[in-house]
Amino acid sequence: MSLFRDDGIVLRTQKLGEADRIITLLTRGHGRVRAVARGVRRTKSKFGARLEPFSHADVQFFARGSELVGRSLPLCTQTEIIAPYGNGIVTDYARYTAGTAMLETAERFTENEGEPSVQQYLLLVGALRTLSRGEHEPNLILDAFLLRSLAVNGYAPSFEDCAKCGIHGPNRHFSVAAGGVICGDCRVPGSVVPSSEAIALLSALLTGDWGHADACEARHVREGSGLVSAYLHWHLERGLRSLRYVEK
């Protein structure tokens, strides 16, 4: 029997029995972890409010063995809030739907429980912080998070050089299967020709050029979001359920 302590973001919760919940977190040191929180659904429980989706918390786990992730689920025995990002997210529909898509994305990219994914964790913390403060439009924050999540997991799209032959851009065609923009000679069936403004926007979101991104017209933002969604769908092999509710 061992005690573990780690900080993490609550990704989702599931009911268990009459008063318990299974909490899924993305932690800094142990990746995705599922744990049982006992009694948190009781009305008098102060513990449960700290383990809601979007919460950034410092959690103590009790595990039966020498590893946090084993044959049985560990218990959440203590938790302290680091940042209640949900307070600035759940009261606004656009922020809430964008944030929910971020949580689902982070869970999908960390399917191996107990395997550290520090970059994905830091991306999620930063994105939720920015979203809760309302520093940029929610859909821009979401698209930036999706692009960077793809990048840290080895699926970075190219927005300048041809993704197939490497010829220097700008290149006009875009193919999710090829890995981003491609030149005319490498064009494949199913490729599209997006506007140069949409491609420039996606490049800005990937590199963190928020001055450029914030100044983009709504039509180019919508076009860029469509490309990001298609690219993510291709590499995850199935779409995100939460994306259908995101405001465009």
Protein backbone atom coordinates (compact mmCIF):
# COMPACT_ATOMS: atom_id res chain seq x y z
CA MET A 1 0.00 0.00 0.00
CA SER A 2 1.42 3.37 -1.07
CA LEU A 3 0.61 7.06 -1.04
CA PHE A 4 1.16 9.20 -4.14
CA ARG A 5 0.75 12.94 -4.64
CA ASP A 6 0.43 14.70 -7.98
CA ASP A 7 -1.27 17.73 -9.48
CA GLY A 8 -3.68 17.32 -12.34
CA ILE A 9 -6.66 18.53 -14.33
CA VAL A 10 -10.00 16.77 -13.86
CA LEU A 11 -11.06 15.53 -17.30
CA ARG A 12 -14.36 13.88 -16.40
CA THR A 13 -16.33 12.14 -13.67
CA GLN A 14 -18.55 9.04 -13.55
CA LYS A 15 -21.06 7.99 -10.95
CA LEU A 16 -20.15 4.96 -8.84
CA GLY A 17 -22.62 3.48 -6.41
CA GLU A 18 -24.83 5.80 -4.40
CA ALA A 19 -22.31 8.42 -3.27
CA ASP A 20 -18.97 7.82 -5.01
CA ARG A 21 -17.42 8.87 -8.30
CA ILE A 22 -14.66 7.69 -10.60
CA ILE A 23 -12.49 10.71 -11.38
CA THR A 24 -10.35 10.83 -14.53
CA LEU A 25 -7.41 13.23 -14.30
CA LEU A 26 -4.49 14.21 -16.47
CA THR A 27 -1.61 14.51 -14.02
CA ARG A 28 1.82 16.02 -14.36
CA GLY A 29 3.85 13.01 -13.26
CA HIS A 30 1.66 9.99 -13.99
CA GLY A 31 -0.27 10.93 -17.13
CA ARG A 32 -3.91 9.91 -17.22
CA VAL A 33 -5.15 8.42 -13.97
CA ARG A 34 -8.54 7.11 -12.92
CA ALA A 35 -9.30 7.06 -9.20
CA VAL A 36 -12.26 6.57 -6.87
CA ALA A 37 -13.44 9.49 -4.76
CA ARG A 38 -15.67 8.20 -1.99
CA GLY A 39 -18.65 10.13 -0.70
CA VAL A 40 -18.20 13.09 -3.04
CA ARG A 41 -21.82 13.01 -4.26
CA ARG A 42 -23.21 13.63 -0.81
CA THR A 43 -24.67 17.13 -0.45
CA LYS A 44 -22.44 17.96 2.52
CA SER A 45 -19.22 16.88 0.83
CA LYS A 46 -16.76 19.75 0.30
CA PHE A 47 -14.33 17.28 -1.27
CA GLY A 48 -16.55 16.77 -4.34
CA ALA A 49 -16.56 20.41 -5.40
CA ARG A 50 -12.78 20.24 -5.78
CA LEU A 51 -12.98 17.33 -8.20
CA GLU A 52 -15.21 18.75 -10.93
CA PRO A 53 -14.16 18.93 -14.62
CA PHE A 54 -11.77 21.82 -15.42
CA SER A 55 -10.43 21.91 -11.83
CA HIS A 56 -6.67 22.07 -11.41
CA ALA A 57 -5.97 20.27 -8.15
CA ASP A 58 -3.23 18.82 -5.98
CA VAL A 59 -4.41 15.27 -5.22
CA GLN A 60 -3.21 12.60 -2.83
CA PHE A 61 -3.84 9.01 -3.93
CA PHE A 62 -3.87 5.77 -1.95
CA ALA A 63 -2.95 2.73 -4.08
CA ARG A 64 -2.79 -0.97 -3.27
CA GLY A 65 0.72 -1.68 -4.48
CA SER A 66 3.92 0.08 -5.40
CA GLU A 67 2.49 1.73 -8.54
CA LEU A 68 -0.23 4.34 -8.79
CA VAL A 69 -1.82 2.66 -11.83
CA GLY A 70 -2.35 -1.04 -11.22
CA ARG A 71 -5.01 -3.72 -11.24
CA SER A 72 -7.38 -1.79 -9.01
CA LEU A 73 -8.29 1.89 -9.00
CA PRO A 74 -6.53 4.05 -6.40
CA LEU A 75 -8.46 6.22 -3.98
CA CYS A 76 -8.46 10.03 -3.86
CA THR A 77 -7.83 10.62 -0.17
CA GLN A 78 -7.07 14.35 -0.15
CA THR A 79 -7.24 17.25 -2.59
CA GLU A 80 -6.46 20.95 -2.65
CA ILE A 81 -7.50 23.33 -5.40
CA ILE A 82 -4.65 24.95 -7.34
CA ALA A 83 -6.87 26.86 -9.77
CA PRO A 84 -10.68 26.59 -10.21
CA TYR A 85 -10.68 27.16 -13.97
CA GLY A 86 -14.27 25.96 -14.16
CA ASN A 87 -15.48 29.17 -12.49
CA GLY A 88 -14.60 31.19 -15.58
CA ILE A 89 -15.70 28.52 -18.06
CA VAL A 90 -18.98 26.85 -17.11
CA THR A 91 -21.04 30.07 -17.05
CA ASP A 92 -20.33 30.85 -20.72
CA TYR A 93 -21.59 28.48 -23.43
CA ALA A 94 -18.80 29.21 -25.94
CA ARG A 95 -16.09 28.75 -23.33
CA TYR A 96 -17.75 25.65 -21.89
CA THR A 97 -18.08 23.83 -25.21
CA ALA A 98 -14.52 24.76 -26.24
CA GLY A 99 -13.22 23.64 -22.84
CA THR A 100 -15.11 20.34 -23.03
CA ALA A 101 -13.52 19.65 -26.43
CA MET A 102 -10.09 20.34 -24.90
CA LEU A 103 -10.71 17.86 -22.07
CA GLU A 104 -11.86 15.18 -24.52
CA THR A 105 -8.85 15.79 -26.76
CA ALA A 106 -6.42 15.51 -23.84
CA GLU A 107 -8.03 12.23 -22.78
CA ARG A 108 -7.87 10.81 -26.31
CA PHE A 109 -4.18 11.68 -26.68
CA THR A 110 -3.30 10.03 -23.34
CA GLU A 111 -4.94 6.63 -23.73
CA ASN A 112 -2.20 4.73 -21.88
CA GLU A 113 -2.95 5.21 -18.20
CA GLY A 114 0.04 5.87 -15.97
CA GLU A 115 2.27 7.00 -18.85
CA PRO A 116 3.55 10.57 -18.26
CA SER A 117 2.64 13.15 -20.90
CA VAL A 118 4.05 16.37 -19.50
CA GLN A 119 3.76 18.41 -22.69
CA GLN A 120 0.09 17.50 -23.12
CA TYR A 121 -0.53 18.32 -19.45
CA LEU A 122 1.15 21.74 -19.71
CA LEU A 123 -0.74 22.51 -22.92
CA LEU A 124 -4.04 21.75 -21.23
CA VAL A 125 -3.24 23.82 -18.13
CA GLY A 126 -2.23 26.81 -20.27
CA ALA A 127 -5.25 26.53 -22.56
CA LEU A 128 -7.74 26.30 -19.69
CA ARG A 129 -6.09 29.25 -17.93
CA THR A 130 -6.35 31.37 -21.09
CA LEU A 131 -9.93 30.23 -21.72
CA SER A 132 -11.10 30.96 -18.18
CA ARG A 133 -9.66 34.49 -18.34
CA GLY A 134 -11.30 35.22 -21.70
CA GLU A 135 -8.04 36.47 -23.21
CA HIS A 136 -9.01 35.43 -26.77
CA GLU A 137 -12.06 34.08 -28.59
CA PRO A 138 -12.87 30.55 -27.34
CA ASN A 139 -12.77 28.95 -30.79
CA LEU A 140 -9.32 30.43 -31.45
CA ILE A 141 -8.03 29.07 -28.14
CA LEU A 142 -9.53 25.67 -28.95
CA ASP A 143 -7.99 25.51 -32.44
CA ALA A 144 -4.60 26.55 -31.06
CA PHE A 145 -4.84 23.82 -28.42
CA LEU A 146 -5.84 21.18 -30.98
CA LEU A 147 -2.99 22.10 -33.34
CA ARG A 148 -0.41 22.08 -30.55
CA SER A 149 -1.74 18.80 -29.16
CA LEU A 150 -1.34 17.26 -32.60
CA ALA A 151 2.19 18.66 -32.78
CA VAL A 152 3.38 17.31 -29.41
CA ASN A 153 1.98 13.91 -30.32
CA GLY A 154 3.91 13.78 -33.58
CA TYR A 155 1.26 14.98 -36.04
CA ALA A 156 2.31 18.59 -36.62
CA PRO A 157 0.76 19.88 -39.86
CA SER A 158 2.83 21.88 -42.32
CA PHE A 159 1.51 25.32 -43.28
CA GLU A 160 4.43 26.56 -45.40
CA ASP A 161 6.64 23.90 -47.01
CA CYS A 162 5.13 21.02 -48.98
CA ALA A 163 4.41 18.17 -46.54
CA LYS A 164 5.46 15.58 -49.15
CA CYS A 165 8.46 16.93 -51.07
CA GLY A 166 9.48 19.82 -48.80
CA ILE A 167 9.46 22.51 -51.48
CA HIS A 168 9.31 25.96 -49.95
CA GLY A 169 5.90 27.63 -49.90
CA PRO A 170 3.52 29.20 -49.86
CA ASN A 171 1.71 26.14 -51.26
CA ARG A 172 -1.96 26.31 -52.20
CA HIS A 173 -3.30 22.81 -51.64
CA PHE A 174 -4.11 21.21 -48.27
CA SER A 175 -4.43 17.50 -47.55
CA VAL A 176 -5.15 16.00 -44.14
CA ALA A 177 -3.76 12.64 -45.29
CA ALA A 178 -0.52 14.17 -46.59
CA GLY A 179 0.10 16.18 -43.44
CA GLY A 180 -0.77 19.76 -44.36
CA VAL A 181 -0.10 21.99 -47.35
CA ILE A 182 1.27 20.40 -50.52
CA CYS A 183 2.51 21.74 -53.82
CA GLY A 184 0.76 21.31 -57.16
CA ASP A 185 3.05 18.44 -58.22
CA CYS A 186 2.28 16.50 -55.00
CA ARG A 187 -1.45 17.17 -55.02
CA VAL A 188 -3.47 14.09 -54.09
CA PRO A 189 -7.17 13.23 -54.47
CA GLY A 190 -9.23 14.79 -51.72
CA SER A 191 -6.99 17.83 -51.29
CA VAL A 192 -8.62 21.25 -50.99
CA VAL A 193 -7.57 24.80 -51.79
CA PRO A 194 -8.24 26.93 -48.71
CA SER A 195 -7.76 30.67 -48.62
CA SER A 196 -4.29 31.97 -47.87
CA GLU A 197 -5.78 33.85 -44.90
CA ALA A 198 -7.05 30.63 -43.29
CA ILE A 199 -3.66 28.94 -43.69
CA ALA A 200 -1.90 31.99 -42.25
CA LEU A 201 -4.30 31.94 -39.30
CA LEU A 202 -3.57 28.27 -38.53
CA SER A 203 0.15 28.92 -38.74
CA ALA A 204 -0.25 31.82 -36.31
CA LEU A 205 -2.24 29.67 -33.87
CA LEU A 206 0.38 26.94 -33.97
CA THR A 207 3.25 29.35 -33.33
CA GLY A 208 1.44 31.59 -30.82
CA ASP A 209 1.12 34.74 -32.95
CA TRP A 210 -2.03 35.95 -31.20
CA GLY A 211 -1.85 39.45 -32.66
CA HIS A 212 -2.39 38.00 -36.13
CA ALA A 213 -4.98 35.45 -34.96
CA ASP A 214 -7.13 37.99 -33.08
CA ALA A 215 -7.28 40.26 -36.13
CA CYS A 216 -8.60 37.59 -38.52
CA GLU A 217 -12.07 37.86 -40.02
CA ALA A 218 -14.76 35.46 -38.79
CA ARG A 219 -15.07 33.72 -42.18
CA HIS A 220 -11.38 32.81 -42.16
CA VAL A 221 -11.65 31.61 -38.55
CA ARG A 222 -14.54 29.30 -39.54
CA GLU A 223 -12.61 28.01 -42.54
CA GLY A 224 -9.55 27.33 -40.41
CA SER A 225 -11.64 25.54 -37.77
CA GLY A 226 -12.99 23.21 -40.45
CA LEU A 227 -9.47 22.28 -41.53
CA VAL A 228 -8.36 21.68 -37.93
CA SER A 229 -11.40 19.49 -37.26
CA ALA A 230 -10.80 17.39 -40.38
CA TYR A 231 -7.09 17.02 -39.60
CA LEU A 232 -7.79 15.98 -36.01
CA HIS A 233 -10.47 13.52 -37.10
CA TRP A 234 -8.04 11.88 -39.53
CA HIS A 235 -5.30 11.35 -36.96
CA LEU A 236 -7.58 10.28 -34.12
CA GLU A 237 -9.40 7.97 -36.57
CA ARG A 238 -12.71 9.17 -35.18
CA GLY A 239 -14.09 12.59 -34.36
CA LEU A 240 -14.62 14.28 -31.02
CA ARG A 241 -18.20 14.09 -29.78
CA SER A 242 -17.89 17.47 -28.10
CA LEU A 243 -16.81 19.32 -31.27
CA ARG A 244 -20.34 19.21 -32.67
CA TYR A 245 -21.49 21.56 -29.90
CA VAL A 246 -18.72 24.14 -30.34
CA GLU A 247 -19.95 27.50 -31.63
CA LYS A 248 -18.51 28.43 -35.02
